Amino acid sequence: MANIEIDAPGTSQLFIGNEAIARGALEAGIGFAAAYPGTPSSEILGSLAQIAKKMNIYAEWSINEKVAMEAAAGASYAGIRSLAAMKQNGINVVSDFLANLVMSGTGKGGLVLVSCDDPSAISSSNEQDTRPIAKWLDIPLVEPGDFQEAKDMTKWLFDLAEELGTLCMLRSVTRIAHARGNVKLGELPNKQQKAYFEQIHDLKNVMPTRYIPIPSPVRHLFLHAKMDKALEKFESSLFNRYIGPDRADLLIITCGSCWLYSQDAIEALKLRDRVGILKLGTLWPLPEKFVMEHLNKSDKVLFVEEIDPFLERSVMELGGSFPPKAIRPTFYGKRSGHINAYGELNPDMVIKAVSTILGLTYKARDADYGKKAEAVAKSNVPERSMTFCAGCPHRATFWSIKNALKLDGHDGVVTGDIGCYSMALGPAGFFQVRTMHCMGAGVGVANGLGKLGQFGFNQPVLAVVGDSTFYHATIPALINGIYNQSNFILIILDNSATAMTGFQPHPGTGMTAMGEPTKVISMEALCRSLGARVEVCDPFDLNNTTAILLEMMAEGGGAKVAIMRRQCELVRAKKEKPPYKVRVDAERCIGEACGCDRLCTRIFLCPGLIWDKKTGKSKVDEVICNGCGVCVDVCPQGAIIKEAA
Amino acid sequence: MAAESKGCKGLFDEVIDAGLCTLCGACTGRCPYLAYYQGRIALLDNCTRIDEAQCYDYCPRTHIDMNAISQKIFGVQYSDGEIGNTKEVLIARSTDANITEKAQYGGVVTTLLSLALDEGFIEGAILTKTSDGKTPSPFLAQAVNDILQCAGSSYMACPVLERYNQIPEDNSDKLGIVAMPCQVLAVAKMKANPPANRASIDNIRLVIGLFCTWALSPQNFYQFLKENLDLSEVKKFDIPPPPANRFDIFTASSKTSFPLEKIRKFTMPTCAYCLDMTSEFADISVGSVEDIEGWNTVIVRTKIGAELMEMAKKKGKLQIDKLPSASLAHLKEASLLKKKRALNEIIKRSGDRNNLIYVGLSTKLAEKILE
């Protein structure tokens, strides 16, 4: 990660969007940052945590997004500027708190929420636009259109949040969060921060200061007043601007990364003289006057934005208040079908939309171009499927789950969750996972399935969660299952890391975000204290793991916990050499013959094993193999040999 | 002529899902896709060998050409007699009281195995072990004491052949096996057409077949036993010869008897389609004798079987006599009755007198049995 704390005002640094946001927070004098990791947001807290000690700020990986936001609010109440960051799913987790927070107001320290959306759900279970929550809950919302803005807006947003006394939100998307660009640095503040929860309570002020959402109608009224004030600021914000002719054939209204795509499209079409772009940085409350001023620049308006038609609908609502004889522009966008209401956009899509509206003959690149380019690029790259790493304990766990369910023969159901192990819905996990929603949902779903005995349901139910997910969202569902005697087995895939998002520590790791040792919250002690039967297995011991799962399924009667404990292979491999040297004895390997049928390279599918078409035998790819030795126990012929490395 | 091979899909379609699996274990133990667990054969993953697979080939409920197998084992066409190809039909009992106490009837199986092991005729024996209150499991005995531990019948199906399949390919120990008729049939199929990528089937030098009218489903029967007594106390099971009509369970201190009718509901459905009561493709077949308590009926079928019996006689390990002709007649009658019942069941199932499902018999012989 870049040095976001570098004290060199006026110089330019190459930052990814998330680092730019973190730098903006630093320049704003942030004292407190909390987050739960989630792509594409993770580097915001990650980069702050790295320099937290040096910069005398506090940064934590919280147990979940709700706690992160609440902790940040606590710091705000004591006068510390604070930030919470999360991906789109986190906004759902935190929404109940947000709905109350907007009513209670924030403290003397400005409070900023950063939400990073993942259009096309490249690293997500779902695709979701979080901008509507700003409209829903009355939260001032901004969205940077480039890396410089990501920094500058964040800094500015703290001032605004503090002035308004309400939570302000910055929305970013993957292509801002993870792309890299030049950022011109500003000054770093140099003042000592003092935290104090002021409770003004004297003869003149009978009611002490309180952060509570009641009396609700009054608080709601206050909130609207804050939004009016935000609107006033937004109307004159320099983050909103127009480029283009005074009178345009087409006006594009855009924000975020689509601002870049729109500029590219107009450049490519050489339409700078005919098409204007209205770039909005402050999205909600919508700067109505500013927008209205520019709406009459053209009688055709195209909205270019990712995922939901947020600006489109907001501007169209504005259209309802046009004077009766006003000229109404024709609106193009998601409603008209010119822009997709799903997935990421790109300059080609904008080119296509503009060309169609203006009747141009410009041909955007053939839709097949991408596929063709991909094929060319792939021609020199070995094909790799989406799978667990070589030596990943999850592969071993799902092997045992698969075998245990097949041996048990009662058509057991696996409910899944969010993490690397989500891949178990495909070949990586032998197609075992049947449901997947938000974090913790698999255990909730298992709670329901496990109570259907009275309707003749006798399928075993296994809920798989990762260790970080266990702490994040599973504990209430487990307690519910134990209390209500639901019949399921909670399988915790404890690889001692929040692996999918970059090995952030969690309460089971004994390490804080700032690198300090702390108390390990033992998941088995916790589960046992709830009265659940708990078994701890080594997933690499396939026979024992399968036997324990079979036995737990046969036992039935209430929620149980099986912990599959093995460190993430990537974490282990950074610290130690592989435990084994693994090779295939070609004499013993029977390949496709009856009795094997390429079990290791057709079903087990560890990327460390390769199929040699020429010899009709399996081989170990020494570069990829991490020497876990699990395939030795999978091979039916004893043809895979491991020797202590 | 070898029957048409099919893959494991054929095995499931024709045998396992059709309810004809005998749980003999011929398809498990080596194949990574098929596994025996608690009275079932489970398919752990998809095997692409849908045209040809050994699981299908060696299953005793897929097509069996009786003449071809008989040619391979005995060098002659399949016998049209009631109890298969025989050299001698005898009665025998062990001279060792330690054996007769624990074993079934005359203790002939335990005695012959112990002798074969002692004399280096075999180096191990694949047996069925019922212990620790568990359902019977296959066991490779490599010492006389191990053999004694396996003495006595459990009357429950057990995947004995799984243990053979698990033997490493490069192991050349000479082995004996004690098997039910369906398992003996699977061994015979393997001998006629040796398996690939497993220990050589020729390592199995001695096949001792047991008489069998039916076997019990291990899971269902085990559940019944658990509900009625403490399984860890059970020492021995017995079905005394007719007309007792009882199933006896002995513990160290007591005997519990159930009417046979009560037990029969736990029999494997597939047994109704079995023609073989006397393990016709074994080297030696052993069972009880009607009316003569404490003795076994012994059918000597092959040269190896005869040699071993001769050795047991010479060494004084077995007391041997001719089977009285009345008893022989009873045995043949019972064996023929099983064949007749099975063929009728098979025809009922196939709905066609010329479709004997898995049984490859000449029409002439089938008609003779059905007479």
mmCIF file of N, CA, C and O in Angstrom, chain A residues 469-513:
data_model
loop_
_atom_site.group_PDB
_atom_site.id
_atom_site.type_symbol
_atom_site.label_atom_id
_atom_site.label_comp_id
_atom_site.label_asym_id
_atom_site.label_seq_id
_atom_site.Cartn_x
_atom_site.Cartn_y
_atom_site.Cartn_z
ATOM 1 N N THR A 469 -16.955 -14.732 9.390
ATOM 2 C CA THR A 469 -18.413 -14.665 9.281
ATOM 3 C C THR A 469 -19.077 -15.130 10.572
ATOM 4 O O THR A 469 -20.102 -14.608 10.978
ATOM 5 N N PHE A 470 -18.456 -16.114 11.212
ATOM 6 C CA PHE A 470 -19.009 -16.597 12.478
ATOM 7 C C PHE A 470 -19.139 -15.442 13.468
ATOM 8 O O PHE A 470 -20.195 -15.207 14.048
ATOM 9 N N TYR A 471 -18.060 -14.679 13.615
ATOM 10 C CA TYR A 471 -18.110 -13.565 14.570
ATOM 11 C C TYR A 471 -19.023 -12.449 14.068
ATOM 12 O O TYR A 471 -19.719 -11.810 14.844
ATOM 13 N N HIS A 472 -19.016 -12.249 12.754
ATOM 14 C CA HIS A 472 -19.744 -11.133 12.154
ATOM 15 C C HIS A 472 -21.249 -11.240 12.342
ATOM 16 O O HIS A 472 -21.892 -10.292 12.763
ATOM 17 N N ALA A 473 -21.819 -12.402 11.991
ATOM 18 C CA ALA A 473 -23.282 -12.426 11.878
ATOM 19 C C ALA A 473 -23.925 -13.751 12.257
ATOM 20 O O ALA A 473 -25.112 -13.924 12.066
ATOM 21 N N THR A 474 -23.128 -14.696 12.751
ATOM 22 C CA THR A 474 -23.678 -16.030 12.940
ATOM 23 C C THR A 474 -24.142 -16.294 14.366
ATOM 24 O O THR A 474 -25.001 -17.131 14.591
ATOM 25 N N ILE A 475 -23.565 -15.588 15.302
ATOM 26 C CA ILE A 475 -23.802 -15.940 16.703
ATOM 27 C C ILE A 475 -25.287 -15.862 17.099
ATOM 28 O O ILE A 475 -25.795 -16.810 17.700
ATOM 29 N N PRO A 476 -26.016 -14.787 16.726
ATOM 30 C CA PRO A 476 -27.449 -14.792 17.084
ATOM 31 C C PRO A 476 -28.201 -15.983 16.468
ATOM 32 O O PRO A 476 -29.062 -16.573 17.116
ATOM 33 N N ALA A 477 -27.850 -16.323 15.223
ATOM 34 C CA ALA A 477 -28.537 -17.442 14.557
ATOM 35 C C ALA A 477 -28.219 -18.763 15.258
ATOM 36 O O ALA A 477 -29.080 -19.638 15.381
ATOM 37 N N LEU A 478 -26.984 -18.894 15.733
ATOM 38 C CA LEU A 478 -26.623 -20.114 16.453
ATOM 39 C C LEU A 478 -27.387 -20.192 17.774
ATOM 40 O O LEU A 478 -27.937 -21.245 18.132
ATOM 41 N N ILE A 479 -27.438 -19.078 18.476
ATOM 42 C CA ILE A 479 -28.170 -19.065 19.745
ATOM 43 C C ILE A 479 -29.637 -19.396 19.494
ATOM 44 O O ILE A 479 -30.244 -20.191 20.209
ATOM 45 N N ASN A 480 -30.183 -18.836 18.439
ATOM 46 C CA ASN A 480 -31.575 -19.133 18.090
ATOM 47 C C ASN A 480 -31.764 -20.631 17.875
ATOM 48 O O ASN A 480 -32.729 -21.221 18.364
ATOM 49 N N GLY A 481 -30.812 -21.232 17.154
ATOM 50 C CA GLY A 481 -30.919 -22.659 16.849
ATOM 51 C C GLY A 481 -30.821 -23.516 18.096
ATOM 52 O O GLY A 481 -31.533 -24.516 18.238
ATOM 53 N N ILE A 482 -29.943 -23.130 19.006
ATOM 54 C CA ILE A 482 -29.783 -23.908 20.235
ATOM 55 C C ILE A 482 -31.026 -23.734 21.108
ATOM 56 O O ILE A 482 -31.600 -24.699 21.605
ATOM 57 N N TYR A 483 -31.454 -22.499 21.223
ATOM 58 C CA TYR A 483 -32.599 -22.199 22.086
ATOM 59 C C TYR A 483 -33.872 -22.861 21.570
ATOM 60 O O TYR A 483 -34.632 -23.467 22.312
ATOM 61 N N ASN A 484 -34.076 -22.768 20.262
ATOM 62 C CA ASN A 484 -35.301 -23.333 19.687
ATOM 63 C C ASN A 484 -35.127 -24.777 19.223
ATOM 64 O O ASN A 484 -35.997 -25.333 18.574
ATOM 65 N N GLN A 485 -33.993 -25.365 19.561
ATOM 66 C CA GLN A 485 -33.716 -26.768 19.275
ATOM 67 C C GLN A 485 -33.896 -27.118 17.800
ATOM 68 O O GLN A 485 -34.589 -28.072 17.452
ATOM 69 N N SER A 486 -33.310 -26.314 16.964
ATOM 70 C CA SER A 486 -33.332 -26.607 15.539
ATOM 71 C C SER A 486 -32.225 -27.610 15.239
ATOM 72 O O SER A 486 -31.145 -27.557 15.824
ATOM 73 N N ASN A 487 -32.536 -28.515 14.326
ATOM 74 C CA ASN A 487 -31.620 -29.624 14.070
ATOM 75 C C ASN A 487 -30.697 -29.325 12.892
ATOM 76 O O ASN A 487 -31.055 -29.567 11.738
ATOM 77 N N PHE A 488 -29.534 -28.747 13.190
ATOM 78 C CA PHE A 488 -28.556 -28.498 12.122
ATOM 79 C C PHE A 488 -27.153 -28.543 12.705
ATOM 80 O O PHE A 488 -26.965 -28.476 13.921
ATOM 81 N N ILE A 489 -26.184 -28.683 11.817
ATOM 82 C CA ILE A 489 -24.784 -28.645 12.246
ATOM 83 C C ILE A 489 -24.164 -27.389 11.660
ATOM 84 O O ILE A 489 -24.188 -27.173 10.438
ATOM 85 N N LEU A 490 -23.661 -26.551 12.537
ATOM 86 C CA LEU A 490 -22.927 -25.370 12.091
ATOM 87 C C LEU A 490 -21.478 -25.782 11.885
ATOM 88 O O LEU A 490 -20.816 -26.241 12.811
ATOM 89 N N ILE A 491 -21.011 -25.665 10.648
ATOM 90 C CA ILE A 491 -19.621 -26.008 10.352
ATOM 91 C C ILE A 491 -18.839 -24.706 10.184
ATOM 92 O O ILE A 491 -19.108 -23.937 9.258
ATOM 93 N N ILE A 492 -17.943 -24.446 11.111
ATOM 94 C CA ILE A 492 -17.146 -23.221 11.019
ATOM 95 C C ILE A 492 -15.823 -23.559 10.338
ATOM 96 O O ILE A 492 -15.055 -24.390 10.825
ATOM 97 N N LEU A 493 -15.598 -22.951 9.180
ATOM 98 C CA LEU A 493 -14.370 -23.188 8.428
ATOM 99 C C LEU A 493 -13.333 -22.211 8.975
ATOM 100 O O LEU A 493 -13.202 -21.098 8.489
ATOM 101 N N ASP A 494 -12.651 -22.625 10.019
ATOM 102 C CA ASP A 494 -11.750 -21.708 10.721
ATOM 103 C C ASP A 494 -10.352 -21.762 10.122
ATOM 104 O O ASP A 494 -9.522 -22.590 10.501
ATOM 105 N N ASN A 495 -10.101 -20.861 9.169
ATOM 106 C CA ASN A 495 -8.758 -20.802 8.596
ATOM 107 C C ASN A 495 -7.964 -19.661 9.212
ATOM 108 O O ASN A 495 -6.943 -19.242 8.698
ATOM 109 N N SER A 496 -8.482 -19.139 10.317
ATOM 110 C CA SER A 496 -7.792 -18.115 11.111
ATOM 111 C C SER A 496 -7.419 -16.883 10.296
ATOM 112 O O SER A 496 -6.350 -16.316 10.491
ATOM 113 N N ALA A 497 -8.301 -16.490 9.398
ATOM 114 C CA ALA A 497 -8.040 -15.292 8.609
ATOM 115 C C ALA A 497 -9.317 -14.867 7.900
ATOM 116 O O ALA A 497 -10.172 -15.698 7.620
ATOM 117 N N THR A 498 -9.442 -13.571 7.649
ATOM 118 C CA THR A 498 -10.490 -13.088 6.760
ATOM 119 C C THR A 498 -9.851 -13.157 5.378
ATOM 120 O O THR A 498 -9.360 -12.166 4.850
ATOM 121 N N ALA A 499 -9.825 -14.375 4.841
ATOM 122 C CA ALA A 499 -8.943 -14.660 3.714
ATOM 123 C C ALA A 499 -9.356 -13.942 2.440
ATOM 124 O O ALA A 499 -8.526 -13.379 1.733
ATOM 125 N N MET A 500 -10.638 -13.933 2.136
ATOM 126 C CA MET A 500 -11.067 -13.464 0.822
ATOM 127 C C MET A 500 -10.765 -11.983 0.617
ATOM 128 O O MET A 500 -10.537 -11.539 -0.500
ATOM 129 N N THR A 501 -10.780 -11.198 1.701
ATOM 130 C CA THR A 501 -10.611 -9.755 1.546
ATOM 131 C C THR A 501 -9.187 -9.311 1.826
ATOM 132 O O THR A 501 -8.894 -8.128 1.788
ATOM 133 N N GLY A 502 -8.294 -10.244 2.186
ATOM 134 C CA GLY A 502 -6.903 -9.839 2.353
ATOM 135 C C GLY A 502 -6.333 -10.051 3.741
ATOM 136 O O GLY A 502 -5.478 -9.298 4.178
ATOM 137 N N PHE A 503 -6.809 -11.076 4.444
ATOM 138 C CA PHE A 503 -6.185 -11.518 5.712
ATOM 139 C C PHE A 503 -6.283 -10.494 6.838
ATOM 140 O O PHE A 503 -5.371 -10.375 7.648
ATOM 141 N N GLN A 504 -7.389 -9.768 6.872
ATOM 142 C CA GLN A 504 -7.571 -8.867 7.995
ATOM 143 C C GLN A 504 -7.791 -9.696 9.261
ATOM 144 O O GLN A 504 -8.383 -10.768 9.213
ATOM 145 N N PRO A 505 -7.305 -9.201 10.408
ATOM 146 C CA PRO A 505 -7.520 -9.951 11.637
ATOM 147 C C PRO A 505 -8.991 -9.897 12.070
ATOM 148 O O PRO A 505 -9.727 -9.014 11.658
ATOM 149 N N HIS A 506 -9.420 -10.871 12.856
ATOM 150 C CA HIS A 506 -10.777 -10.864 13.425
ATOM 151 C C HIS A 506 -10.668 -11.393 14.850
ATOM 152 O O HIS A 506 -9.566 -11.783 15.275
ATOM 153 N N PRO A 507 -11.748 -11.398 15.620
ATOM 154 C CA PRO A 507 -11.614 -11.715 17.052
ATOM 155 C C PRO A 507 -11.016 -13.093 17.371
ATOM 156 O O PRO A 507 -10.645 -13.339 18.516
ATOM 157 N N GLY A 508 -10.937 -13.941 16.358
ATOM 158 C CA GLY A 508 -10.330 -15.240 16.623
ATOM 159 C C GLY A 508 -8.817 -15.258 16.387
ATOM 160 O O GLY A 508 -8.159 -16.274 16.632
ATOM 161 N N THR A 509 -8.281 -14.160 15.895
ATOM 162 C CA THR A 509 -6.865 -14.193 15.494
ATOM 163 C C THR A 509 -5.903 -13.705 16.560
ATOM 164 O O THR A 509 -4.705 -13.954 16.480
ATOM 165 N N GLY A 510 -6.394 -12.946 17.551
ATOM 166 C CA GLY A 510 -5.500 -12.467 18.605
ATOM 167 C C GLY A 510 -4.638 -11.298 18.181
ATOM 168 O O GLY A 510 -3.579 -11.050 18.763
ATOM 169 N N MET A 511 -5.070 -10.576 17.135
ATOM 170 C CA MET A 511 -4.274 -9.449 16.634
ATOM 171 C C MET A 511 -5.239 -8.331 16.249
ATOM 172 O O MET A 511 -6.311 -8.595 15.714
ATOM 173 N N THR A 512 -4.877 -7.095 16.543
ATOM 174 C CA THR A 512 -5.751 -5.984 16.158
ATOM 175 C C THR A 512 -5.345 -5.451 14.797
ATOM 176 O O THR A 512 -4.284 -5.807 14.274
ATOM 177 N N ALA A 513 -6.183 -4.559 14.270
ATOM 178 C CA ALA A 513 -5.890 -3.951 12.964
ATOM 179 C C ALA A 513 -4.565 -3.195 13.015
ATOM 180 O O ALA A 513 -3.857 -3.097 12.019
#
